[in-house]
Short mmCIF file of C-alpha atoms in Angstrom, two decimals:
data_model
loop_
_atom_site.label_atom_id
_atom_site.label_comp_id
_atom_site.label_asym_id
_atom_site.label_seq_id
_atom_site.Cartn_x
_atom_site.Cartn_y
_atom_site.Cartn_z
CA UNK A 23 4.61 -19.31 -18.96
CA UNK A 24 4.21 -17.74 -15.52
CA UNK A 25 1.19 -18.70 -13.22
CA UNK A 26 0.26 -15.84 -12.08
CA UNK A 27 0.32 -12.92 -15.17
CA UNK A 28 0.05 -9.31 -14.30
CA UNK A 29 -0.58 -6.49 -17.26
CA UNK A 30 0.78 -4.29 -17.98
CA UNK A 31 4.20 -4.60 -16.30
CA UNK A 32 4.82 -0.42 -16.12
CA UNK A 33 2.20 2.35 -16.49
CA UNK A 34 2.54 5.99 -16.04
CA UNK A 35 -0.69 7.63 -15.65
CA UNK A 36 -2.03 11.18 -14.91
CA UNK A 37 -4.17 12.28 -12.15
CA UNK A 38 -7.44 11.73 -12.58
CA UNK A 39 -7.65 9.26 -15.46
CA UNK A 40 -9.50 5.99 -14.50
CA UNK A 41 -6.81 2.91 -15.06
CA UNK A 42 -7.00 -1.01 -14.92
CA UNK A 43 -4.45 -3.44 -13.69
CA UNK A 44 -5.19 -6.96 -14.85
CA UNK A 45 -4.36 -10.14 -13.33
CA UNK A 46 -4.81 -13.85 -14.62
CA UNK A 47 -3.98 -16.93 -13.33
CA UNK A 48 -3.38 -20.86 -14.54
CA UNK A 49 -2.72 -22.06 -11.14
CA UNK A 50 -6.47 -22.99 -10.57
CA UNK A 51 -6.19 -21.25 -7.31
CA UNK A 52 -9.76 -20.45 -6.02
CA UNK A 53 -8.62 -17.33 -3.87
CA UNK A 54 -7.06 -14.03 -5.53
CA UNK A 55 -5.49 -10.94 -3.93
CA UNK A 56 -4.46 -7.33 -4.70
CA UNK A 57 -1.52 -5.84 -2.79
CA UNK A 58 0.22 -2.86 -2.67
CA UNK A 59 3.85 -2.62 -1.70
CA UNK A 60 5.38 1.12 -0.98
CA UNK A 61 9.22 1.32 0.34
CA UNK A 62 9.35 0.39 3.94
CA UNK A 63 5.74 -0.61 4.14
CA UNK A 64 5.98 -4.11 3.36
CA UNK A 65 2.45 -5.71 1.82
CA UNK A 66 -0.74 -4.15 2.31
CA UNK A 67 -4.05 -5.80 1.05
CA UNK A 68 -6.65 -4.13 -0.83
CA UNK A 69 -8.92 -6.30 -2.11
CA UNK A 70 -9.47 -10.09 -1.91
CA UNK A 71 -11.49 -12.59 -3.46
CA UNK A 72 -12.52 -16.29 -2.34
CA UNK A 73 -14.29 -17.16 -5.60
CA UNK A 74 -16.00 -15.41 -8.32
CA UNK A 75 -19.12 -14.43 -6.89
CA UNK A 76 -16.68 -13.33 -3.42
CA UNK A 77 -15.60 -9.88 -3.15
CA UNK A 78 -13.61 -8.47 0.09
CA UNK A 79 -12.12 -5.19 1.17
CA UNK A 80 -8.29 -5.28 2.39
CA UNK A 81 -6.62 -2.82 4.45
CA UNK A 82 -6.59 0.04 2.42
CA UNK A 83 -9.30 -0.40 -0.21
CA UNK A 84 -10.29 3.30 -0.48
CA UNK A 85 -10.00 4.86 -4.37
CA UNK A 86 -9.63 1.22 -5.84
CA UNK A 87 -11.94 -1.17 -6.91
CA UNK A 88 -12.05 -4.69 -8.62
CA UNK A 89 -14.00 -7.53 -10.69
CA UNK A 90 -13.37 -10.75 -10.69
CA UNK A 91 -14.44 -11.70 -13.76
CA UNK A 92 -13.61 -15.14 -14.12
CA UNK A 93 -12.04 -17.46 -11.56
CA UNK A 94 -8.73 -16.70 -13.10
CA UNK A 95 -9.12 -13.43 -13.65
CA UNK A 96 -9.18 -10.67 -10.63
CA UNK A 97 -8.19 -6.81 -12.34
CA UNK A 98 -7.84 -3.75 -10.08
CA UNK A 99 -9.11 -0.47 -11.20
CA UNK A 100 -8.45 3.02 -10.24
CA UNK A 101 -11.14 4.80 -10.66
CA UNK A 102 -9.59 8.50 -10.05
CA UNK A 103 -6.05 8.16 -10.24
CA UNK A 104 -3.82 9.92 -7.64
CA UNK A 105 0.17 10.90 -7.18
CA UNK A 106 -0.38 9.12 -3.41
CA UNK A 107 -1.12 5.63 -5.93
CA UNK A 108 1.99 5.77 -7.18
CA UNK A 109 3.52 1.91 -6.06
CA UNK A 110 4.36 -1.16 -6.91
CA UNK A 111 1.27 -3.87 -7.21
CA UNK A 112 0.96 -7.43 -6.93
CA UNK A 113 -1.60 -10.10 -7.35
CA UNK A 114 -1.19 -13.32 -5.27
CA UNK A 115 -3.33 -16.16 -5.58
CA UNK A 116 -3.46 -19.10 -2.81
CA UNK A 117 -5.47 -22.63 -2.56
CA UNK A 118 -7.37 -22.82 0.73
CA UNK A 119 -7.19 -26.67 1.68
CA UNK A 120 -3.43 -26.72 -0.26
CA UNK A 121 -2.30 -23.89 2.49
CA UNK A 122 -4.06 -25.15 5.54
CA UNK A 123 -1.93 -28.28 5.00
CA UNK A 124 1.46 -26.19 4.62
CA UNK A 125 1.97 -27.56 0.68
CA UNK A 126 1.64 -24.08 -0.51
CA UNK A 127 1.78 -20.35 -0.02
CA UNK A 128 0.54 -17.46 -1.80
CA UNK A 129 1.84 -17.05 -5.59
CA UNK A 130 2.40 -13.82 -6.81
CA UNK A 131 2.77 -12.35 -10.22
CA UNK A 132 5.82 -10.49 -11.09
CA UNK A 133 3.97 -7.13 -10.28
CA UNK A 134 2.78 -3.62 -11.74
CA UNK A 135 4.71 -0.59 -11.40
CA UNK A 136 2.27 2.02 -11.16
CA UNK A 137 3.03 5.82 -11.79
CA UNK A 138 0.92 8.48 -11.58
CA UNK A 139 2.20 11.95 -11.97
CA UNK B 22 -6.82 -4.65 13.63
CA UNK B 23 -4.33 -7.89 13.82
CA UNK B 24 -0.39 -6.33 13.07
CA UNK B 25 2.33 -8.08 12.71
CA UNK B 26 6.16 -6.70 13.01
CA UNK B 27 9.56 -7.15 12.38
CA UNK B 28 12.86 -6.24 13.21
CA UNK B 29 15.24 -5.07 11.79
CA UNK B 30 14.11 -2.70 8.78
CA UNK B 31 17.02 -3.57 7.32
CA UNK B 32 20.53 -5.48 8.40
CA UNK B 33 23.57 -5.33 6.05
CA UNK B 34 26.39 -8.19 6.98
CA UNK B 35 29.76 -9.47 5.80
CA UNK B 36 29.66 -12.68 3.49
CA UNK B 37 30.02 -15.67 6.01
CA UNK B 38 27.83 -13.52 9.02
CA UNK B 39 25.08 -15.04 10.52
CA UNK B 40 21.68 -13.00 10.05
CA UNK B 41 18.07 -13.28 11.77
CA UNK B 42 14.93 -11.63 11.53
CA UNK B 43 12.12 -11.63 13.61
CA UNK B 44 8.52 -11.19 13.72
CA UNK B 45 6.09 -10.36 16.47
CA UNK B 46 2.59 -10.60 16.26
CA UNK B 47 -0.09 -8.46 18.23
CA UNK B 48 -2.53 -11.74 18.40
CA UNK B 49 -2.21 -15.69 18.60
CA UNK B 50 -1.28 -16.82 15.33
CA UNK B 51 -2.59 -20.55 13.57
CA UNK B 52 0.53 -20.64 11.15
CA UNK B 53 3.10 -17.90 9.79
CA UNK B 54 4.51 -18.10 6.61
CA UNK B 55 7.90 -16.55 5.23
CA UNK B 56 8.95 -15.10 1.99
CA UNK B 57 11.69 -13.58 -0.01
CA UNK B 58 11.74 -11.01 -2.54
CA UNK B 59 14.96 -10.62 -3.97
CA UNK B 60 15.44 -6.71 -5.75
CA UNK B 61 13.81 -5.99 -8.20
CA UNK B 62 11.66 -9.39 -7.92
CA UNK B 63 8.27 -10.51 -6.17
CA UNK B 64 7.80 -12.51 -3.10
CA UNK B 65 8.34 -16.04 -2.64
CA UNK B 66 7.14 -18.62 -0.96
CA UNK B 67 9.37 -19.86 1.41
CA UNK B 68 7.97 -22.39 4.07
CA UNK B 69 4.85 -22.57 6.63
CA UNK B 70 5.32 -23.30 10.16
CA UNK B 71 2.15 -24.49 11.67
CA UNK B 72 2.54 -26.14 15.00
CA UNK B 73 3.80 -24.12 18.86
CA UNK B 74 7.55 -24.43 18.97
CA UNK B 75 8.30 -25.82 15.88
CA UNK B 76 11.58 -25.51 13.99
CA UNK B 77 12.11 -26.05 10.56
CA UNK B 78 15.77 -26.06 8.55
CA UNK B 79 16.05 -25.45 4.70
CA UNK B 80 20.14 -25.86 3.83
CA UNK B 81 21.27 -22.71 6.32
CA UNK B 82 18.05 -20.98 6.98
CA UNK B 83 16.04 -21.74 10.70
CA UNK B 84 12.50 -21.10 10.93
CA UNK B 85 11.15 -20.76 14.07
CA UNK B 86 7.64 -20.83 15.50
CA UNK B 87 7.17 -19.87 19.06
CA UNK B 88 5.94 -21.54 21.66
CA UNK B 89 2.93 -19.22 22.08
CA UNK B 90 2.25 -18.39 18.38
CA UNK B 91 2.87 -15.17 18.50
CA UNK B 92 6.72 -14.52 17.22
CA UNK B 93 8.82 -16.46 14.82
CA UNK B 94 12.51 -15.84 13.55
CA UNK B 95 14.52 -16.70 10.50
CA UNK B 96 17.69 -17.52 10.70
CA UNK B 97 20.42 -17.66 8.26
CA UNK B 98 23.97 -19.19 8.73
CA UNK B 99 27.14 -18.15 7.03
CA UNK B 100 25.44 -15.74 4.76
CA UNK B 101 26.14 -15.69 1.02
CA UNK B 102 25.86 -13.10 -1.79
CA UNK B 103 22.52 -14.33 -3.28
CA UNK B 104 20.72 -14.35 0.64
CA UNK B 105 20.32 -10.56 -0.39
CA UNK B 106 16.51 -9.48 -1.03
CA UNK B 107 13.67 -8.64 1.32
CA UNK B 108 12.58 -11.22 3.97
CA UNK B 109 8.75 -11.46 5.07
CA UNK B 110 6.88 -13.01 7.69
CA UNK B 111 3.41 -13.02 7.24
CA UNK B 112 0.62 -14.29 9.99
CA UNK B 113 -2.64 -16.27 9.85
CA UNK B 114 -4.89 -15.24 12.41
CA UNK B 115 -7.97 -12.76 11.84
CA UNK B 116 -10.86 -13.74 10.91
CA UNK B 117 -10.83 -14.22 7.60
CA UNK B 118 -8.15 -15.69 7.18
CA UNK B 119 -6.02 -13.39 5.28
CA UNK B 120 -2.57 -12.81 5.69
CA UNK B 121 -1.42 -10.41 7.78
CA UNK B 122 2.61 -9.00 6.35
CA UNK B 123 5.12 -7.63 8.13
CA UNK B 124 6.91 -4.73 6.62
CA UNK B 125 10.04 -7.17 6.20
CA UNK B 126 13.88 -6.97 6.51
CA UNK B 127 15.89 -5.71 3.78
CA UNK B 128 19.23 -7.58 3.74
CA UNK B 129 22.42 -6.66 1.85
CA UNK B 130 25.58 -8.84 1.70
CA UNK B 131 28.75 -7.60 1.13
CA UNK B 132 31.25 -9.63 -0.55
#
């Protein structure tokens, strides 16, 4: 089973409806991350979390939102959907101490190809 | 806000070339990381360079970390078919502590 789990794998959506990307985790990482990868652009963040009760806007955080439910579980919701949404999303998880010592980088699930037309 | 870049966008090479990428950060730097996301894939993990100047080898790639902390290359030697994919750096440095990506290198192989 993968570590890091991302649902569903491919959505198309229409603009406007509210839609939820889900993310779960075994790795028993405390820290979870939304990014959003668009041709060319490379990574950028929009939300990340340090623990449950630990919620943090990324770069580009504007029309999303999230809940971190459990500390395995960090979802991503649109709220309002838009064509400009349209990418390819990833949750990463990382361990603090394990990547201050170099053991470990970020993990990321196999990623959400979002549509919305 | 902290960037970091890299060069090339994209590189396409003969099997056997040598490749690098590099990566330039706007601010000091306490450890870059690297990744690789091969098509159709997600990034992975590739190694963590932590200390001013240091060089690390894994088979033919070179990780460098420079002397100031702010720039690092990869370098790969005699590339092969399955080098292809996307190459990331990505810096620690602001505040929090997230990481900072570069918009990678795309690089294609041909046989």
């Amino acid at each position: 089973d993968a570590d890091v789990t991302q649902t569903p794998r491919n959505r198309i959506t229409k603009t406007g409806k509210r839609i939820m990307l889900e993310c779960s985790q075994t790795k028993g990482h405390d820290r979870m991350y939304w990014y959003r990868q668009d041709p060319g652009l490379g990574l950028q963040l929009i939300y990340y979390s340090f623990d449950v009760k630990d919620i943090n806007k990324g770069e580009i955080s504007d029309g999303y939102s999230v809940s971190r439910q459990a500390q395995a579980k960090f979802s991503l919701s649109l709220e309002s959907a838009i064509p400009n949404q349209t990418a390819l999303y990833f949750c990463a998880t990382s361990d603090l101490q394990r990547t201050h010592r170099g053991v470990y980088g970020y993990t990321f699930g196999s990623g959400t190809r979002l549509t919305v037309v | 806000g902290q960037q970091v870049m890299q060069i090339p966008q994209y590189q396409h090479v003969q099997e056997g070339e040598d490749f690098t990428t590099y990566c330039n950060s706007s601010t000091t730097l306490s450890n870059i990381q690297w990744y690789k996301q091969r098509p159709g894939g997600h990034p992975v993990f590739l190694i963590q360079l932590v200390k001013s100047g240091e060089v690390k080898k894994q088979k033919r790639l070179t990780f460098q970390f420079g002397e100031a902390k702010k720039n690092s290359s990869l370098h790969i030697t005699a590339t092969q078919t399955t080098d292809v994919g996307t190459y990331f750096c990505a810096g620690h440095g602001g505040s929090q502590g997230n990481l900072i990506f570069g918009k990678g290198t795309k690089l294609s192989v041909k046989p």
